[in-house]
Coordinates of C-alpha atoms in Angstrom, one line a residue:
M1 CA 29.6 -1.6 23.2
R2 CA 26.7 -3.4 25.1
A3 CA 23.4 -4.1 23.3
T4 CA 20.3 -6.5 24.1
L5 CA 19.9 -9.5 21.8
I6 CA 16.9 -12.0 21.7
Y7 CA 18.0 -15.7 21.2
G8 CA 14.6 -17.4 21.4
A9 CA 11.3 -17.2 23.1
G10 CA 12.1 -16.0 27.1
D11 CA 15.7 -16.0 25.8
V12 CA 17.0 -12.2 25.9
R13 CA 21.1 -11.2 26.7
V14 CA 22.8 -8.3 27.0
E15 CA 26.0 -8.9 25.1
D16 CA 29.0 -6.8 23.8
V17 CA 28.5 -6.1 19.8
P18 CA 31.0 -3.9 17.6
D19 CA 31.0 -0.4 18.0
P20 CA 28.6 1.4 15.5
V21 CA 30.3 3.5 12.5
L22 CA 29.1 5.4 9.9
R23 CA 28.8 3.6 7.1
E24 CA 26.8 6.1 4.6
P25 CA 27.1 9.8 4.2
T26 CA 23.7 10.0 5.3
D27 CA 24.1 8.2 8.8
A28 CA 24.3 9.4 12.2
L29 CA 25.7 8.0 15.3
V30 CA 23.7 8.3 18.8
R31 CA 24.7 7.7 21.7
V32 CA 21.6 6.1 23.6
L33 CA 20.0 8.3 26.6
R34 CA 16.7 6.4 26.8
S35 CA 15.1 3.1 25.4
C36 CA 12.1 1.1 26.4
I37 CA 10.9 -2.6 25.8
C38 CA 7.5 -2.6 23.7
G39 CA 4.6 -4.3 23.9
S40 CA 5.4 -5.6 20.5
D41 CA 8.9 -7.1 21.7
L42 CA 6.8 -9.3 23.7
W43 CA 5.3 -11.3 20.8
P44 CA 8.9 -12.6 19.9
Y45 CA 10.0 -12.9 23.5
K46 CA 7.2 -15.3 23.6
S47 CA 7.2 -17.3 20.8
R48 CA 10.4 -16.7 18.7
P49 CA 12.4 -20.1 17.9
A50 CA 15.7 -20.7 19.8
T51 CA 18.6 -19.8 17.4
E52 CA 22.5 -20.1 18.2
E53 CA 22.8 -16.6 17.0
G54 CA 20.9 -13.5 18.7
E55 CA 19.6 -10.8 16.9
R56 CA 19.2 -7.3 17.8
I57 CA 15.6 -5.9 19.1
G58 CA 14.3 -2.5 20.8
H59 CA 12.7 0.4 17.9
E60 CA 12.3 3.3 20.7
F61 CA 14.9 5.2 21.8
L62 CA 16.7 8.9 21.8
G63 CA 19.9 9.7 22.8
V64 CA 22.7 12.4 21.7
V65 CA 24.2 12.7 18.0
E66 CA 28.2 11.6 18.5
D67 CA 29.0 11.6 14.5
L68 CA 27.3 12.7 11.4
G69 CA 27.7 11.8 7.8
G70 CA 28.8 14.5 5.4
Q71 CA 25.2 14.4 3.9
V72 CA 23.3 14.8 6.9
S73 CA 22.4 18.9 7.4
G74 CA 20.2 20.3 10.2
L75 CA 21.8 18.5 13.1
R76 CA 25.2 18.7 14.8
R77 CA 27.0 16.9 17.5
G78 CA 25.3 17.2 20.7
D79 CA 21.9 17.6 19.8
V80 CA 19.4 15.6 21.7
V81 CA 17.3 13.9 19.3
L82 CA 14.3 11.5 18.8
A83 CA 14.1 8.5 16.7
P84 CA 10.7 7.1 15.5
F85 CA 10.5 3.7 15.4
V86 CA 10.8 3.1 11.8
W87 CA 13.7 5.2 9.6
S88 CA 12.8 6.9 6.6
D89 CA 14.3 9.5 4.4
N90 CA 11.1 11.9 5.0
T91 CA 11.2 13.3 1.2
C92 CA 9.9 10.2 -1.0
D93 CA 6.7 10.4 -2.0
F94 CA 5.0 7.9 0.6
C95 CA 7.1 10.2 3.2
R96 CA 5.2 13.5 1.9
E97 CA 1.7 11.6 2.3
G98 CA 2.8 11.0 6.0
L99 CA 3.4 7.4 5.3
Q100 CA 6.9 7.2 6.6
T101 CA 6.5 3.5 7.6
S102 CA 6.2 2.7 3.9
C103 CA 9.4 5.0 2.7
R104 CA 11.0 3.7 -0.4
H105 CA 14.4 4.2 1.1
G106 CA 13.7 3.4 5.1
G107 CA 13.6 0.4 7.3
L108 CA 13.3 -1.4 10.4
W109 CA 15.6 -1.0 13.8
G110 CA 17.2 -4.3 14.1
A111 CA 17.4 -5.5 10.9
D112 CA 19.3 -5.8 7.9
G113 CA 22.5 -4.9 9.7
V114 CA 20.9 -2.1 11.5
D115 CA 21.5 -1.4 15.2
G116 CA 18.5 -1.9 17.8
G117 CA 17.1 0.6 20.0
Q118 CA 18.1 -1.5 23.0
G119 CA 21.8 -0.6 23.5
E120 CA 24.3 1.9 24.3
A121 CA 24.6 3.3 20.8
V122 CA 22.9 3.6 17.1
R123 CA 24.0 4.1 13.6
V124 CA 21.1 6.0 11.8
P125 CA 20.3 5.7 8.6
Q126 CA 18.5 8.2 6.7
A127 CA 19.5 10.4 9.7
Q128 CA 18.5 14.0 8.5
G129 CA 14.9 12.8 7.5
T130 CA 14.8 10.2 10.8
L131 CA 15.9 12.3 13.5
V132 CA 14.1 14.8 15.2
K133 CA 16.1 17.5 17.5
L134 CA 14.6 17.8 20.7
P135 CA 15.2 21.4 22.5
V136 CA 16.0 19.8 26.1
G137 CA 19.2 18.7 27.5
E138 CA 20.6 15.4 28.1
D139 CA 19.0 15.1 32.1
S140 CA 15.7 16.9 31.3
E141 CA 12.8 15.5 33.3
L142 CA 10.6 15.1 29.9
L143 CA 12.5 12.4 28.6
P144 CA 10.5 9.6 29.4
S145 CA 7.4 11.4 28.0
L146 CA 9.7 12.5 24.9
L147 CA 10.6 9.0 24.4
T148 CA 6.8 8.1 24.1
L149 CA 6.4 9.9 20.5
S150 CA 9.0 7.3 19.5
D151 CA 6.1 5.1 19.1
V152 CA 3.7 4.2 21.8
F153 CA 1.9 7.6 22.3
C154 CA 2.0 8.2 18.4
T155 CA 0.1 4.9 18.1
G156 CA -2.1 5.7 20.5
H157 CA -2.4 8.9 18.6
H158 CA -2.7 7.0 15.1
S159 CA -5.8 4.8 16.4
A160 CA -7.7 7.9 17.6
V161 CA -7.2 9.6 14.3
T162 CA -7.9 7.5 11.8
A163 CA -11.1 6.4 13.9
G164 CA -12.0 9.7 13.4
V165 CA -12.0 10.9 16.8
D166 CA -13.4 14.5 17.3
Q167 CA -15.1 16.8 19.5
G168 CA -17.8 15.3 21.5
A169 CA -17.2 11.6 20.1
S170 CA -18.0 8.1 22.0
V171 CA -15.1 5.9 22.2
T172 CA -14.6 2.6 23.2
V173 CA -10.6 1.7 24.1
I174 CA -9.9 -1.9 24.1
G175 CA -6.7 -3.0 26.2
D176 CA -5.2 -1.3 28.9
G177 CA -1.6 -1.5 27.9
A178 CA 0.6 1.3 27.2
V179 CA -0.9 1.8 23.4
G180 CA -4.6 1.6 25.1
L181 CA -3.7 3.9 27.8
S182 CA -2.0 6.4 25.2
A183 CA -5.0 6.2 23.2
V184 CA -7.4 7.2 25.9
L185 CA -4.9 10.2 26.1
A186 CA -5.2 10.8 22.5
A187 CA -9.1 10.9 22.2
R188 CA -9.1 13.2 25.2
R189 CA -6.8 15.3 23.5
L190 CA -9.4 15.6 20.4
G191 CA -12.1 16.2 22.3
A192 CA -13.9 12.8 22.8
E193 CA -16.7 13.0 25.5
Q194 CA -17.3 9.5 26.4
I195 CA -14.0 7.4 27.0
I196 CA -14.8 3.4 27.8
L197 CA -11.7 1.8 28.8
M198 CA -11.7 -2.3 28.5
G199 CA -9.2 -3.4 30.8
R200 CA -8.9 -5.5 34.1
H201 CA -5.9 -4.1 36.0
R202 CA -6.4 -1.6 38.4
E203 CA -3.6 0.3 38.4
R204 CA -3.7 0.7 34.8
T205 CA -6.9 1.5 34.4
Q206 CA -6.7 4.1 37.6
L207 CA -4.1 5.7 34.9
G208 CA -6.6 5.2 32.2
R209 CA -8.9 7.6 34.2
D210 CA -6.0 10.2 34.9
F211 CA -5.5 10.1 31.2
G212 CA -9.4 10.8 30.4
A213 CA -11.7 7.5 30.8
T214 CA -14.9 8.3 31.5
D215 CA -16.0 4.6 32.4
I216 CA -13.9 1.4 33.1
V217 CA -15.3 -1.9 31.6
A218 CA -13.4 -5.2 33.9
D219 CA -15.3 -7.9 32.1
R220 CA -14.4 -9.6 29.1
G221 CA -16.5 -11.6 26.4
E222 CA -20.3 -11.5 26.4
E223 CA -20.5 -9.7 30.0
G224 CA -18.0 -6.9 28.8
I225 CA -19.8 -6.1 25.6
E226 CA -23.1 -6.2 27.0
R227 CA -21.5 -3.8 29.9
V228 CA -20.7 -1.3 26.9
R229 CA -23.9 -1.2 25.6
E230 CA -25.7 -0.6 28.5
L231 CA -22.9 2.5 29.1
T232 CA -24.1 3.6 25.3
G233 CA -28.1 3.1 25.7
G234 CA -27.7 0.0 23.9
D235 CA -25.7 0.9 20.7
G236 CA -22.3 1.0 21.4
T237 CA -19.6 3.7 20.4
R238 CA -19.1 5.6 16.9
T239 CA -15.2 4.8 17.3
V240 CA -13.5 1.7 18.8
L241 CA -9.7 1.8 19.5
E242 CA -8.4 -2.1 19.9
C243 CA -5.1 -1.8 21.1
V244 CA -4.3 -5.3 21.8
G245 CA -4.2 -7.2 18.7
T246 CA -5.5 -10.8 19.7
R247 CA -8.9 -12.4 18.0
Q248 CA -11.1 -12.0 20.9
A249 CA -10.1 -8.2 21.3
I250 CA -10.8 -7.7 17.4
E251 CA -14.2 -9.7 17.9
T252 CA -15.0 -7.3 21.0
A253 CA -14.4 -4.3 18.7
F254 CA -16.6 -5.4 16.3
A255 CA -19.3 -6.1 18.8
V256 CA -19.4 -2.7 20.9
A257 CA -19.0 -0.8 17.3
R258 CA -22.4 1.1 16.7
D259 CA -23.8 0.5 13.5
G260 CA -22.0 2.8 11.1
G261 CA -19.0 2.7 13.2
T262 CA -15.4 2.8 12.7
I263 CA -13.2 0.4 14.4
S264 CA -9.2 1.1 14.6
R265 CA -6.9 -1.5 14.9
V266 CA -3.1 -0.8 16.0
G267 CA -2.3 -3.6 18.3
A268 CA 0.1 -5.7 16.4
P269 CA -2.4 -8.5 15.1
Q270 CA -1.5 -12.2 16.2
Y271 CA -4.4 -13.3 13.9
E272 CA -4.9 -14.2 10.2
E273 CA -8.5 -13.4 9.8
M274 CA -11.1 -11.0 11.3
P275 CA -14.8 -11.3 11.3
M276 CA -15.7 -9.5 8.3
G277 CA -18.9 -11.6 7.0
F278 CA -22.3 -10.6 5.7
G279 CA -23.2 -9.3 9.2
E280 CA -20.3 -7.0 9.8
F281 CA -21.0 -5.9 6.3
F282 CA -24.8 -5.3 7.0
R283 CA -23.7 -3.1 9.6
N284 CA -21.9 -0.7 7.4
L285 CA -19.0 -0.5 9.6
T286 CA -15.5 0.6 8.6
V287 CA -12.1 -1.0 9.7
T288 CA -8.7 1.3 9.5
G289 CA -5.9 1.8 11.7
G290 CA -2.5 -0.1 11.0
V291 CA 1.1 0.8 11.8
A292 CA 1.6 4.3 13.0
P293 CA 3.9 6.0 11.1
A294 CA 5.1 8.1 14.0
R295 CA 7.3 10.4 12.3
A296 CA 4.1 11.8 10.5
Y297 CA 2.8 12.8 14.2
I298 CA 6.1 14.0 16.1
E299 CA 5.9 17.8 15.3
E300 CA 2.2 18.3 16.1
L301 CA 2.4 16.5 19.3
L302 CA 5.5 17.7 20.8
P303 CA 4.8 21.2 22.0
E304 CA 2.6 19.8 24.4
V305 CA 4.8 17.3 25.9
L306 CA 7.5 20.2 25.8
D307 CA 5.3 22.3 27.9
G308 CA 3.6 19.8 30.0
T309 CA -0.1 19.8 28.6
L310 CA 0.7 16.2 28.0
E311 CA 2.5 13.4 30.2
P312 CA 2.3 10.2 28.0
G313 CA 5.7 9.3 30.0
R314 CA 3.4 8.2 32.8
V315 CA 2.9 4.6 30.9
F316 CA 6.3 4.0 32.4
D317 CA 6.1 2.1 35.6
R318 CA 9.7 0.8 36.2
A319 CA 13.1 1.9 35.1
V320 CA 16.2 -0.9 34.7
T321 CA 19.5 -0.4 33.2
L322 CA 20.7 -2.0 30.2
E323 CA 22.2 -4.8 32.2
Q324 CA 18.7 -5.3 33.9
V325 CA 17.0 -5.6 30.4
P326 CA 16.1 -9.3 30.7
D327 CA 14.6 -8.5 34.2
G328 CA 12.5 -6.0 32.5
Y329 CA 11.2 -8.2 29.3
R330 CA 10.4 -10.9 32.7
A331 CA 8.4 -8.0 34.4
M332 CA 6.3 -7.0 31.5
N333 CA 5.7 -10.4 30.4
D334 CA 4.4 -11.5 33.9
R335 CA 2.5 -8.1 33.8
A336 CA 4.3 -7.1 36.7
A337 CA 5.4 -4.0 34.9
L338 CA 3.2 -1.5 32.2
K339 CA 6.0 -0.2 30.4
V340 CA 9.6 -0.3 31.2
L341 CA 11.9 2.4 30.5
I342 CA 15.7 1.7 30.0
E343 CA 18.4 4.0 31.2
P344 CA 21.8 2.4 29.6

């Protein structure tokens, strides 16, 4: 079969790889219908050291069950299924606590002999706990929005939930990428009254307005911070959703948070330290967030995607075939595309 491998910075290739086979009785084989490129895939695309052998990449996909191990129940061949961006048994103590990203028997796609999601098919470990059956056909127009439940929309939702966004909340969302826009949509769903989106790409911020942003702040640095304060009577917002992962983004998050507020960071951090000195301590700020346990949120969000109340799939603004995936990476890296959908 064909699959995507990364060899180094800027070097993504689509190559022939061995067909996946069942290895454990808890496995399933899934033919991929849709996958995508994640913003976090761009970090290795920018900086990965060159290697002679490539590594599989991709962690967001949905597809059709082609085969099942003998210990997998609740699924059958032909089912359309969604895979969260980590696989898990969904039964261990961490999973029962809604922390499937820490599953005692789980792991990552594209690592330790497990297929990546950007390919024609995937062997899914712990299939019964990982896969979510979808009540749609292979050609459903809902597939893009359903795919966002694999990662990006659940990540935006995680930022809003952990920050404590609720009815009437004031929120600043930092970043107009797909996660930031998903966070805007999630905050609106939870009842936020004021949603300030910090971003400077007009097409993206317009989608942010469609998703529920009440204000757009295009300035960065001190100018952007001052603009948020102007919009909030000088205090900042009680909740801040940091959806970028850079040092500048987290510093901005602290600066625009109201004293006593909460900052949820879900952008994959590209820094080792954050500003947590006496000044932040004295302001009684709370920092939360982290990697989103998407599997914990899917059942809650799925009905509203199925009935069209939520359309998170609008973050996809370009579609490519599997062979065009390297072009998709270049487009996202150059900010010519917001989020790229892959149709194998």
